[in-house]
Amino acid sequence: MMEVCEYAISNAEAFAEKLSRELQVLDGANIQSIMASEKQVNTLMQLLDQALAEVDTIEGKLLSYEEMLQSVKEQMDQISQSNRLIQISNTNNGKLLDEIQFLVNYMDLSKGHIKALQEGDLSSPKGIEACINASEALSQCMNVALKPGHDKLMAIKQQQHLFSELRDTFARRLTNHLNNVFVHQFNHFSHFKMTIPQFYRSSCLSLPGHDQSSTLAQHTAELTLPKHSPLHRDLLRYAKLMEWLKNTQREKYEGLSRTYMDYMTRLYEREIKDFFEVAKIKMAGTSKDGKGKFATLPRKESALKQETESLHGSSGKLTGSTSSLNKLAVSSSNSRRSQSSSLLDMGNMSASDLDVADRTRFDKIFEQVLSELEPLCLAEQDFISKFFKLQQIPTLAQGENMDDSDGLMHSKPVSEHRHSISEKDMVRMMMNKIFQSIETELNSLIALGDKIDSFNSLYMLVKMSHHVWTAENVDPASYLSTTLGNVLVTVKRNFDKCISAQIRQMEEVKISKKSKVGILPFVTGFEEFAKLAEAIFRNAERRGDLDKAYIKLMRAVFNNVEKVANESQKTPRDVVMMENFHHIFSTLSSLKISCLEAERKEAKQKYTEHLQSYVINSLGQPLEKLNHFFEGVEARVAQGVREEEVSYQLAFNKQELRKVIKEYPGKEVKKGLDNLYRKVDKHLCDEESLLQVVWHSMQDEFIRQYKHFEGLINRCYPGSGITMEFTIQDMLEYFSSIAQSH
């Protein structure tokens, strides 16, 4: 438009006026157009009115629909809410059902179990089995882990109260029944036990007109202890019930333990006392008619062999005892010792077959005692562990205690002092209580054996050591191992006292001043002691104790042989030393005792030294003047005179030599040797048979002197033709004929 009106910019007013005129023209045209279309407008208005009516109709319907939908919505909301509540109710019902089932399953005890707990038969196997099952079920019910709030339920309170009453009732019934069982078994064993020992005792000690040994032969009671396996077998049926009692009623459990200990202590005390009394009577039977002389050591090889075989034959019982162990996995003063049990008496006494039998019998009796005690103690300890359930290392248990306020069961810890000791200590305490008399009786028996014969300590040391070793291999902490170990200390002490007593007796030995000494009694006694000890200690566990004793005894023998030799007046010192050390050397060489090898060599050295000394001192200078003459010759040579010039010395010329030689013809020499033989024969004893040995040594020494004289003659008087009046051959004949003539 502005392009058409180029003047619009330059003449705005003209432009505006033009626009106004054109606008008026357009308005008039519009009005005319409108006026011309009125019918159409009316028609349109009618249509609009109809549309509005239709709209109102539709709007009414929509309002009715909306009202209908609102009702459906409310109903659906109600249905949804109802469904949610039903789901919650179902969930709660399921949980409630689970709780009810849990409580019913774990807090409900069957009528059969209740009946078994209240009146079940505790004497029959079926009744015991029912009671065991019922007690286990009751424990499960009482130990159920309740959730918070359960204990507030009346039904739970009632059930717990019922369980408490059942527990107390059954615990009381079980305790009374087991008490009755203990009493019955105690009375049964006491009556059975009292028959044989009492009869045996009266038979051995009271019958007139019979000596003890004959009575023993007529009324031999077996040296055995009653077996309690039937009692253990009967009681072990209640082991599970005892475990239940231990976990639920600790006081009643401990009360039963004390009751059992009291009864068994009295029972075992009587049995063990009678058992040891029989053993003592049998041991006393080994002595000889009460004359104060007890068993002596055998001197004969056959006797020693018999004793050795008996000793090792008894090891069969020992082996049997060891097998029973595996199956179970299970003091006399020196003044009271018999003087017949010394090394002195051993050297002087000869043994009979009865002596061997006595020693063999003592060894068998002592072995039998240990073999009887061993399985008895182990069986009882095994039973206690199983019956009272004491095998495991205990933890601090939780016990069920009654709350006094409401009578309900609550879990409370048992007081800690009850479990302050381990169950092993509990077993040891019970065993110490039950067998409190064993150690005393064993020590008493050992004292009796030591009194009968102090050398019995050798037997006892070997046997006791073996049983201690066996028991420690099974269980080092067992009552048997501990008790036997304590007794072994006593036996070892007696053994040491025995050795000390022998040494003291050696030191106190007195010899006769009017007779020759010979082999000292304690020297031969040591030989017999060593032979016996070697037989007893063969393959023994405590060989070291014997080796130490050997060394002590051997040093004492050496010292006292020298002491006696120094004090001897009738027999020369060298003879005493020579004979006794020769005997010692022979003994040690035959026995081959390794720990005495140094002493054997020393004995040989002393024997050789004193043999040579005696030979030289006894032989002396049989050609006395000839000895003096040649001593002068040797003195001149020592002063520097040449040997071939000695004959020019006035006192040692050839004439002087011939004069001295003529004084010793063969006849005089033989006479002197014969006197010497008689002298030696008086000095030496017959037992050692050293006369020919000494005589041969003297012959060698005499020949040595003869050859020495001949050598001096040849060197100092060469070519003189001077010889002795007798030859070496003559001298050998002199010695031989003298020996044969005697």
PDB file of N, CA, C and O in Angstrom, residues 536-603:
ATOM      1  N   ILE A 536      66.057-112.663  88.559  1.00  0.00           N
ATOM      2  CA  ILE A 536      64.840-111.883  88.815  1.00  0.00           C
ATOM      3  C   ILE A 536      64.724-110.711  87.854  1.00  0.00           C
ATOM      4  O   ILE A 536      63.648-110.417  87.325  1.00  0.00           O
ATOM      5  N   PHE A 537      65.843-110.037  87.597  1.00  0.00           N
ATOM      6  CA  PHE A 537      65.810-108.790  86.829  1.00  0.00           C
ATOM      7  C   PHE A 537      66.009-109.013  85.332  1.00  0.00           C
ATOM      8  O   PHE A 537      66.238-108.057  84.603  1.00  0.00           O
ATOM      9  N   ARG A 538      65.948-110.252  84.885  1.00  0.00           N
ATOM     10  CA  ARG A 538      66.098-110.490  83.453  1.00  0.00           C
ATOM     11  C   ARG A 538      64.968-109.795  82.699  1.00  0.00           C
ATOM     12  O   ARG A 538      63.799-110.010  82.968  1.00  0.00           O
ATOM     13  N   ASN A 539      65.346-108.913  81.784  1.00  0.00           N
ATOM     14  CA  ASN A 539      64.394-108.134  80.962  1.00  0.00           C
ATOM     15  C   ASN A 539      63.499-107.230  81.800  1.00  0.00           C
ATOM     16  O   ASN A 539      62.406-106.858  81.373  1.00  0.00           O
ATOM     17  N   ALA A 540      63.950-106.883  83.007  1.00  0.00           N
ATOM     18  CA  ALA A 540      63.134-106.011  83.865  1.00  0.00           C
ATOM     19  C   ALA A 540      63.239-104.559  83.405  1.00  0.00           C
ATOM     20  O   ALA A 540      64.234-104.150  82.801  1.00  0.00           O
ATOM     21  N   GLU A 541      62.160-103.771  83.713  1.00  0.00           N
ATOM     22  CA  GLU A 541      62.145-102.369  83.316  1.00  0.00           C
ATOM     23  C   GLU A 541      63.096-101.513  84.141  1.00  0.00           C
ATOM     24  O   GLU A 541      63.593-100.501  83.669  1.00  0.00           O
ATOM     25  N   ARG A 542      63.346-101.910  85.398  1.00  0.00           N
ATOM     26  CA  ARG A 542      64.170-101.087  86.292  1.00  0.00           C
ATOM     27  C   ARG A 542      65.547-101.720  86.501  1.00  0.00           C
ATOM     28  O   ARG A 542      66.027-101.837  87.626  1.00  0.00           O
ATOM     29  N   ARG A 543      66.179-102.118  85.431  1.00  0.00           N
ATOM     30  CA  ARG A 543      67.513-102.695  85.510  1.00  0.00           C
ATOM     31  C   ARG A 543      68.510-101.687  86.092  1.00  0.00           C
ATOM     32  O   ARG A 543      69.473-102.060  86.766  1.00  0.00           O
ATOM     33  N   GLY A 544      68.290-100.407  85.841  1.00  0.00           N
ATOM     34  CA  GLY A 544      69.194 -99.382  86.347  1.00  0.00           C
ATOM     35  C   GLY A 544      69.318 -99.397  87.858  1.00  0.00           C
ATOM     36  O   GLY A 544      70.402 -99.135  88.404  1.00  0.00           O
ATOM     37  N   ASP A 545      68.206 -99.685  88.559  1.00  0.00           N
ATOM     38  CA  ASP A 545      68.270 -99.738  90.027  1.00  0.00           C
ATOM     39  C   ASP A 545      69.196-100.853  90.490  1.00  0.00           C
ATOM     40  O   ASP A 545      69.970-100.680  91.441  1.00  0.00           O
ATOM     41  N   LEU A 546      69.122-102.002  89.821  1.00  0.00           N
ATOM     42  CA  LEU A 546      69.993-103.117  90.197  1.00  0.00           C
ATOM     43  C   LEU A 546      71.446-102.788  89.887  1.00  0.00           C
ATOM     44  O   LEU A 546      72.345-103.110  90.685  1.00  0.00           O
ATOM     45  N   ASP A 547      71.710-102.145  88.764  1.00  0.00           N
ATOM     46  CA  ASP A 547      73.087-101.802  88.416  1.00  0.00           C
ATOM     47  C   ASP A 547      73.697-100.862  89.458  1.00  0.00           C
ATOM     48  O   ASP A 547      74.861-101.016  89.848  1.00  0.00           O
ATOM     49  N   LYS A 548      72.908 -99.892  89.909  1.00  0.00           N
ATOM     50  CA  LYS A 548      73.405 -98.986  90.958  1.00  0.00           C
ATOM     51  C   LYS A 548      73.686 -99.754  92.242  1.00  0.00           C
ATOM     52  O   LYS A 548      74.689 -99.497  92.929  1.00  0.00           O
ATOM     53  N   ALA A 549      72.791-100.692  92.576  1.00  0.00           N
ATOM     54  CA  ALA A 549      72.997-101.496  93.782  1.00  0.00           C
ATOM     55  C   ALA A 549      74.244-102.368  93.647  1.00  0.00           C
ATOM     56  O   ALA A 549      75.017-102.524  94.607  1.00  0.00           O
ATOM     57  N   TYR A 550      74.437-102.927  92.449  1.00  0.00           N
ATOM     58  CA  TYR A 550      75.635-103.739  92.205  1.00  0.00           C
ATOM     59  C   TYR A 550      76.907-102.939  92.509  1.00  0.00           C
ATOM     60  O   TYR A 550      77.824-103.422  93.180  1.00  0.00           O
ATOM     61  N   ILE A 551      76.943-101.739  91.981  1.00  0.00           N
ATOM     62  CA  ILE A 551      78.153-100.916  92.144  1.00  0.00           C
ATOM     63  C   ILE A 551      78.382-100.594  93.617  1.00  0.00           C
ATOM     64  O   ILE A 551      79.509-100.687  94.129  1.00  0.00           O
ATOM     65  N   LYS A 552      77.295-100.243  94.335  1.00  0.00           N
ATOM     66  CA  LYS A 552      77.435 -99.962  95.770  1.00  0.00           C
ATOM     67  C   LYS A 552      77.938-101.199  96.522  1.00  0.00           C
ATOM     68  O   LYS A 552      78.855-101.110  97.355  1.00  0.00           O
ATOM     69  N   LEU A 553      77.317-102.344  96.261  1.00  0.00           N
ATOM     70  CA  LEU A 553      77.714-103.576  96.942  1.00  0.00           C
ATOM     71  C   LEU A 553      79.147-103.969  96.597  1.00  0.00           C
ATOM     72  O   LEU A 553      79.920-104.387  97.463  1.00  0.00           O
ATOM     73  N   MET A 554      79.500-103.806  95.323  1.00  0.00           N
ATOM     74  CA  MET A 554      80.840-104.215  94.897  1.00  0.00           C
ATOM     75  C   MET A 554      81.917-103.357  95.544  1.00  0.00           C
ATOM     76  O   MET A 554      82.958-103.874  95.983  1.00  0.00           O
ATOM     77  N   ARG A 555      81.662-102.055  95.625  1.00  0.00           N
ATOM     78  CA  ARG A 555      82.643-101.186  96.289  1.00  0.00           C
ATOM     79  C   ARG A 555      82.752-101.547  97.767  1.00  0.00           C
ATOM     80  O   ARG A 555      83.852-101.550  98.347  1.00  0.00           O
ATOM     81  N   ALA A 556      81.596-101.868  98.375  1.00  0.00           N
ATOM     82  CA  ALA A 556      81.622-102.270  99.783  1.00  0.00           C
ATOM     83  C   ALA A 556      82.383-103.583  99.954  1.00  0.00           C
ATOM     84  O   ALA A 556      83.147-103.759 100.911  1.00  0.00           O
ATOM     85  N   VAL A 557      82.167-104.534  99.027  1.00  0.00           N
ATOM     86  CA  VAL A 557      82.896-105.806  99.089  1.00  0.00           C
ATOM     87  C   VAL A 557      84.396-105.552  98.972  1.00  0.00           C
ATOM     88  O   VAL A 557      85.198-106.089  99.756  1.00  0.00           O
ATOM     89  N   PHE A 558      84.813-104.725  98.020  1.00  0.00           N
ATOM     90  CA  PHE A 558      86.236-104.427  97.836  1.00  0.00           C
ATOM     91  C   PHE A 558      86.822-103.827  99.112  1.00  0.00           C
ATOM     92  O   PHE A 558      87.882-104.262  99.600  1.00  0.00           O
ATOM     93  N   ASN A 559      86.130-102.810  99.640  1.00  0.00           N
ATOM     94  CA  ASN A 559      86.662-102.105 100.811  1.00  0.00           C
ATOM     95  C   ASN A 559      86.752-103.030 102.021  1.00  0.00           C
ATOM     96  O   ASN A 559      87.739-102.994 102.771  1.00  0.00           O
ATOM     97  N   ASN A 560      85.726-103.864 102.194  1.00  0.00           N
ATOM     98  CA  ASN A 560      85.712-104.704 103.392  1.00  0.00           C
ATOM     99  C   ASN A 560      86.620-105.921 103.261  1.00  0.00           C
ATOM    100  O   ASN A 560      87.095-106.451 104.267  1.00  0.00           O
ATOM    101  N   VAL A 561      86.881-106.373 102.051  1.00  0.00           N
ATOM    102  CA  VAL A 561      87.897-107.417 101.880  1.00  0.00           C
ATOM    103  C   VAL A 561      89.257-106.875 102.321  1.00  0.00           C
ATOM    104  O   VAL A 561      90.015-107.552 103.035  1.00  0.00           O
ATOM    105  N   GLU A 562      89.563-105.667 101.904  1.00  0.00           N
ATOM    106  CA  GLU A 562      90.834-105.058 102.319  1.00  0.00           C
ATOM    107  C   GLU A 562      90.864-104.831 103.825  1.00  0.00           C
ATOM    108  O   GLU A 562      91.895-105.043 104.478  1.00  0.00           O
ATOM    109  N   LYS A 563      89.713-104.425 104.371  1.00  0.00           N
ATOM    110  CA  LYS A 563      89.657-104.195 105.813  1.00  0.00           C
ATOM    111  C   LYS A 563      89.922-105.495 106.572  1.00  0.00           C
ATOM    112  O   LYS A 563      90.730-105.522 107.522  1.00  0.00           O
ATOM    113  N   VAL A 564      89.247-106.563 106.171  1.00  0.00           N
ATOM    114  CA  VAL A 564      89.443-107.855 106.836  1.00  0.00           C
ATOM    115  C   VAL A 564      90.874-108.340 106.639  1.00  0.00           C
ATOM    116  O   VAL A 564      91.505-108.888 107.566  1.00  0.00           O
ATOM    117  N   ALA A 565      91.411-108.148 105.445  1.00  0.00           N
ATOM    118  CA  ALA A 565      92.788-108.578 105.177  1.00  0.00           C
ATOM    119  C   ALA A 565      93.778-107.856 106.076  1.00  0.00           C
ATOM    120  O   ALA A 565      94.742-108.458 106.582  1.00  0.00           O
ATOM    121  N   ASN A 566      93.533-106.580 106.310  1.00  0.00           N
ATOM    122  CA  ASN A 566      94.437-105.814 107.183  1.00  0.00           C
ATOM    123  C   ASN A 566      94.326-106.254 108.636  1.00  0.00           C
ATOM    124  O   ASN A 566      95.295-106.184 109.395  1.00  0.00           O
ATOM    125  N   GLU A 567      93.104-106.697 109.022  1.00  0.00           N
ATOM    126  CA  GLU A 567      92.891-107.098 110.417  1.00  0.00           C
ATOM    127  C   GLU A 567      93.251-108.560 110.675  1.00  0.00           C
ATOM    128  O   GLU A 567      93.341-108.989 111.831  1.00  0.00           O
ATOM    129  N   SER A 568      93.457-109.350 109.602  1.00  0.00           N
ATOM    130  CA  SER A 568      93.691-110.782 109.760  1.00  0.00           C
ATOM    131  C   SER A 568      95.020-111.059 110.464  1.00  0.00           C
ATOM    132  O   SER A 568      96.063-110.463 110.131  1.00  0.00           O
ATOM    133  N   GLN A 569      94.984-111.957 111.443  1.00  0.00           N
ATOM    134  CA  GLN A 569      96.183-112.348 112.175  1.00  0.00           C
ATOM    135  C   GLN A 569      96.634-113.756 111.810  1.00  0.00           C
ATOM    136  O   GLN A 569      97.831-114.037 111.734  1.00  0.00           O
ATOM    137  N   LYS A 570      95.685-114.638 111.564  1.00  0.00           N
ATOM    138  CA  LYS A 570      96.013-116.027 111.264  1.00  0.00           C
ATOM    139  C   LYS A 570      96.443-116.202 109.812  1.00  0.00           C
ATOM    140  O   LYS A 570      97.377-116.945 109.506  1.00  0.00           O
ATOM    141  N   THR A 571      95.756-115.538 108.920  1.00  0.00           N
ATOM    142  CA  THR A 571      96.009-115.678 107.486  1.00  0.00           C
ATOM    143  C   THR A 571      96.718-114.435 106.972  1.00  0.00           C
ATOM    144  O   THR A 571      96.310-113.313 107.296  1.00  0.00           O
ATOM    145  N   PRO A 572      97.787-114.616 106.185  1.00  0.00           N
ATOM    146  CA  PRO A 572      98.488-113.449 105.638  1.00  0.00           C
ATOM    147  C   PRO A 572      97.557-112.562 104.824  1.00  0.00           C
ATOM    148  O   PRO A 572      96.612-113.036 104.186  1.00  0.00           O
ATOM    149  N   ARG A 573      97.819-111.278 104.838  1.00  0.00           N
ATOM    150  CA  ARG A 573      96.997-110.304 104.124  1.00  0.00           C
ATOM    151  C   ARG A 573      96.906-110.637 102.644  1.00  0.00           C
ATOM    152  O   ARG A 573      95.823-110.572 102.044  1.00  0.00           O
ATOM    153  N   ASP A 574      98.041-110.988 102.037  1.00  0.00           N
ATOM    154  CA  ASP A 574      98.038-111.277 100.604  1.00  0.00           C
ATOM    155  C   ASP A 574      97.146-112.463 100.272  1.00  0.00           C
ATOM    156  O   ASP A 574      96.514-112.505  99.206  1.00  0.00           O
ATOM    157  N   VAL A 575      97.093-113.463 101.175  1.00  0.00           N
ATOM    158  CA  VAL A 575      96.255-114.629 100.927  1.00  0.00           C
ATOM    159  C   VAL A 575      94.781-114.237 100.944  1.00  0.00           C
ATOM    160  O   VAL A 575      93.995-114.646 100.078  1.00  0.00           O
ATOM    161  N   VAL A 576      94.386-113.440 101.941  1.00  0.00           N
ATOM    162  CA  VAL A 576      92.988-112.991 102.020  1.00  0.00           C
ATOM    163  C   VAL A 576      92.619-112.216 100.761  1.00  0.00           C
ATOM    164  O   VAL A 576      91.572-112.453 100.144  1.00  0.00           O
ATOM    165  N   MET A 577      93.472-111.292 100.371  1.00  0.00           N
ATOM    166  CA  MET A 577      93.197-110.484  99.184  1.00  0.00           C
ATOM    167  C   MET A 577      93.178-111.353  97.934  1.00  0.00           C
ATOM    168  O   MET A 577      92.276-111.246  97.094  1.00  0.00           O
ATOM    169  N   MET A 578      94.174-112.223  97.790  1.00  0.00           N
ATOM    170  CA  MET A 578      94.294-113.051  96.593  1.00  0.00           C
ATOM    171  C   MET A 578      93.083-113.965  96.428  1.00  0.00           C
ATOM    172  O   MET A 578      92.464-114.025  95.354  1.00  0.00           O
ATOM    173  N   GLU A 579      92.734-114.695  97.481  1.00  0.00           N
ATOM    174  CA  GLU A 579      91.647-115.656  97.379  1.00  0.00           C
ATOM    175  C   GLU A 579      90.317-114.975  97.113  1.00  0.00           C
ATOM    176  O   GLU A 579      89.530-115.403  96.242  1.00  0.00           O
ATOM    177  N   ASN A 580      90.019-113.918  97.851  1.00  0.00           N
ATOM    178  CA  ASN A 580      88.714-113.267  97.709  1.00  0.00           C
ATOM    179  C   ASN A 580      88.588-112.523  96.388  1.00  0.00           C
ATOM    180  O   ASN A 580      87.527-112.563  95.752  1.00  0.00           O
ATOM    181  N   PHE A 581      89.640-111.860  95.952  1.00  0.00           N
ATOM    182  CA  PHE A 581      89.550-111.168  94.663  1.00  0.00           C
ATOM    183  C   PHE A 581      89.569-112.149  93.508  1.00  0.00           C
ATOM    184  O   PHE A 581      88.995-111.875  92.443  1.00  0.00           O
ATOM    185  N   HIS A 582      90.174-113.302  93.681  1.00  0.00           N
ATOM    186  CA  HIS A 582      90.068-114.335  92.652  1.00  0.00           C
ATOM    187  C   HIS A 582      88.627-114.832  92.554  1.00  0.00           C
ATOM    188  O   HIS A 582      88.090-115.038  91.453  1.00  0.00           O
ATOM    189  N   HIS A 583      87.983-115.015  93.703  1.00  0.00           N
ATOM    190  CA  HIS A 583      86.587-115.452  93.707  1.00  0.00           C
ATOM    191  C   HIS A 583      85.689-114.385  93.079  1.00  0.00           C
ATOM    192  O   HIS A 583      84.780-114.698  92.296  1.00  0.00           O
ATOM    193  N   ILE A 584      85.958-113.124  93.414  1.00  0.00           N
ATOM    194  CA  ILE A 584      85.163-112.029  92.838  1.00  0.00           C
ATOM    195  C   ILE A 584      85.348-111.987  91.330  1.00  0.00           C
ATOM    196  O   ILE A 584      84.374-111.850  90.563  1.00  0.00           O
ATOM    197  N   PHE A 585      86.590-112.108  90.892  1.00  0.00           N
ATOM    198  CA  PHE A 585      86.871-112.087  89.451  1.00  0.00           C
ATOM    199  C   PHE A 585      86.165-113.241  88.742  1.00  0.00           C
ATOM    200  O   PHE A 585      85.558-113.061  87.680  1.00  0.00           O
ATOM    201  N   SER A 586      86.210-114.414  89.321  1.00  0.00           N
ATOM    202  CA  SER A 586      85.550-115.571  88.713  1.00  0.00           C
ATOM    203  C   SER A 586      84.037-115.366  88.646  1.00  0.00           C
ATOM    204  O   SER A 586      83.391-115.689  87.641  1.00  0.00           O
ATOM    205  N   THR A 587      83.470-114.830  89.731  1.00  0.00           N
ATOM    206  CA  THR A 587      82.021-114.582  89.763  1.00  0.00           C
ATOM    207  C   THR A 587      81.603-113.596  88.683  1.00  0.00           C
ATOM    208  O   THR A 587      80.664-113.839  87.917  1.00  0.00           O
ATOM    209  N   LEU A 588      82.311-112.462  88.604  1.00  0.00           N
ATOM    210  CA  LEU A 588      81.947-111.435  87.627  1.00  0.00           C
ATOM    211  C   LEU A 588      82.187-111.915  86.201  1.00  0.00           C
ATOM    212  O   LEU A 588      81.454-111.531  85.278  1.00  0.00           O
ATOM    213  N   SER A 589      83.198-112.750  86.005  1.00  0.00           N
ATOM    214  CA  SER A 589      83.461-113.276  84.661  1.00  0.00           C
ATOM    215  C   SER A 589      82.353-114.221  84.222  1.00  0.00           C
ATOM    216  O   SER A 589      81.942-114.230  83.049  1.00  0.00           O
ATOM    217  N   SER A 590      81.845-115.033  85.156  1.00  0.00           N
ATOM    218  CA  SER A 590      80.792-115.984  84.793  1.00  0.00           C
ATOM    219  C   SER A 590      79.445-115.302  84.611  1.00  0.00           C
ATOM    220  O   SER A 590      78.666-115.673  83.727  1.00  0.00           O
ATOM    221  N   LEU A 591      79.159-114.275  85.421  1.00  0.00           N
ATOM    222  CA  LEU A 591      77.862-113.597  85.333  1.00  0.00           C
ATOM    223  C   LEU A 591      77.799-112.596  84.184  1.00  0.00           C
ATOM    224  O   LEU A 591      76.711-112.273  83.695  1.00  0.00           O
ATOM    225  N   LYS A 592      78.950-112.045  83.799  1.00  0.00           N
ATOM    226  CA  LYS A 592      79.023-111.091  82.691  1.00  0.00           C
ATOM    227  C   LYS A 592      78.078-109.905  82.904  1.00  0.00           C
ATOM    228  O   LYS A 592      77.229-109.593  82.057  1.00  0.00           O
ATOM    229  N   ILE A 593      78.216-109.280  84.054  1.00  0.00           N
ATOM    230  CA  ILE A 593      77.404-108.100  84.378  1.00  0.00           C
ATOM    231  C   ILE A 593      78.107-106.877  83.805  1.00  0.00           C
ATOM    232  O   ILE A 593      79.203-106.517  84.231  1.00  0.00           O
ATOM    233  N   SER A 594      77.476-106.252  82.817  1.00  0.00           N
ATOM    234  CA  SER A 594      78.154-105.185  82.064  1.00  0.00           C
ATOM    235  C   SER A 594      78.532-104.000  82.939  1.00  0.00           C
ATOM    236  O   SER A 594      79.602-103.415  82.755  1.00  0.00           O
ATOM    237  N   CYS A 595      77.696-103.649  83.891  1.00  0.00           N
ATOM    238  CA  CYS A 595      77.981-102.463  84.701  1.00  0.00           C
ATOM    239  C   CYS A 595      79.151-102.683  85.662  1.00  0.00           C
ATOM    240  O   CYS A 595      79.673-101.721  86.235  1.00  0.00           O
ATOM    241  N   LEU A 596      79.567-103.946  85.855  1.00  0.00           N
ATOM    242  CA  LEU A 596      80.670-104.262  86.771  1.00  0.00           C
ATOM    243  C   LEU A 596      81.928-104.675  86.016  1.00  0.00           C
ATOM    244  O   LEU A 596      82.823-105.302  86.597  1.00  0.00           O
ATOM    245  N   GLU A 597      82.009-104.297  84.751  1.00  0.00           N
ATOM    246  CA  GLU A 597      83.181-104.680  83.966  1.00  0.00           C
ATOM    247  C   GLU A 597      84.452-104.038  84.527  1.00  0.00           C
ATOM    248  O   GLU A 597      85.512-104.684  84.601  1.00  0.00           O
ATOM    249  N   ALA A 598      84.362-102.786  84.947  1.00  0.00           N
ATOM    250  CA  ALA A 598      85.537-102.124  85.535  1.00  0.00           C
ATOM    251  C   ALA A 598      85.944-102.814  86.835  1.00  0.00           C
ATOM    252  O   ALA A 598      87.139-103.012  87.099  1.00  0.00           O
ATOM    253  N   GLU A 599      84.967-103.208  87.644  1.00  0.00           N
ATOM    254  CA  GLU A 599      85.267-103.905  88.900  1.00  0.00           C
ATOM    255  C   GLU A 599      85.861-105.290  88.629  1.00  0.00           C
ATOM    256  O   GLU A 599      86.725-105.761  89.378  1.00  0.00           O
ATOM    257  N   ARG A 600      85.390-105.924  87.555  1.00  0.00           N
ATOM    258  CA  ARG A 600      85.963-107.237  87.197  1.00  0.00           C
ATOM    259  C   ARG A 600      87.449-107.110  86.858  1.00  0.00           C
ATOM    260  O   ARG A 600      88.278-107.912  87.322  1.00  0.00           O
ATOM    261  N   LYS A 601      87.763-106.106  86.064  1.00  0.00           N
ATOM    262  CA  LYS A 601      89.178-105.896  85.719  1.00  0.00           C
ATOM    263  C   LYS A 601      89.999-105.517  86.951  1.00  0.00           C
ATOM    264  O   LYS A 601      91.147-105.971  87.111  1.00  0.00           O
ATOM    265  N   GLU A 602      89.406-104.708  87.827  1.00  0.00           N
ATOM    266  CA  GLU A 602      90.111-104.326  89.049  1.00  0.00           C
ATOM    267  C   GLU A 602      90.339-105.541  89.950  1.00  0.00           C
ATOM    268  O   GLU A 602      91.405-105.683  90.564  1.00  0.00           O
ATOM    269  N   ALA A 603      89.317-106.418  90.027  1.00  0.00           N
ATOM    270  CA  ALA A 603      89.471-107.623  90.851  1.00  0.00           C
ATOM    271  C   ALA A 603      90.586-108.516  90.292  1.00  0.00           C
ATOM    272  O   ALA A 603      91.395-109.077  91.060  1.00  0.00           O
TER     273      ALA A 603
END
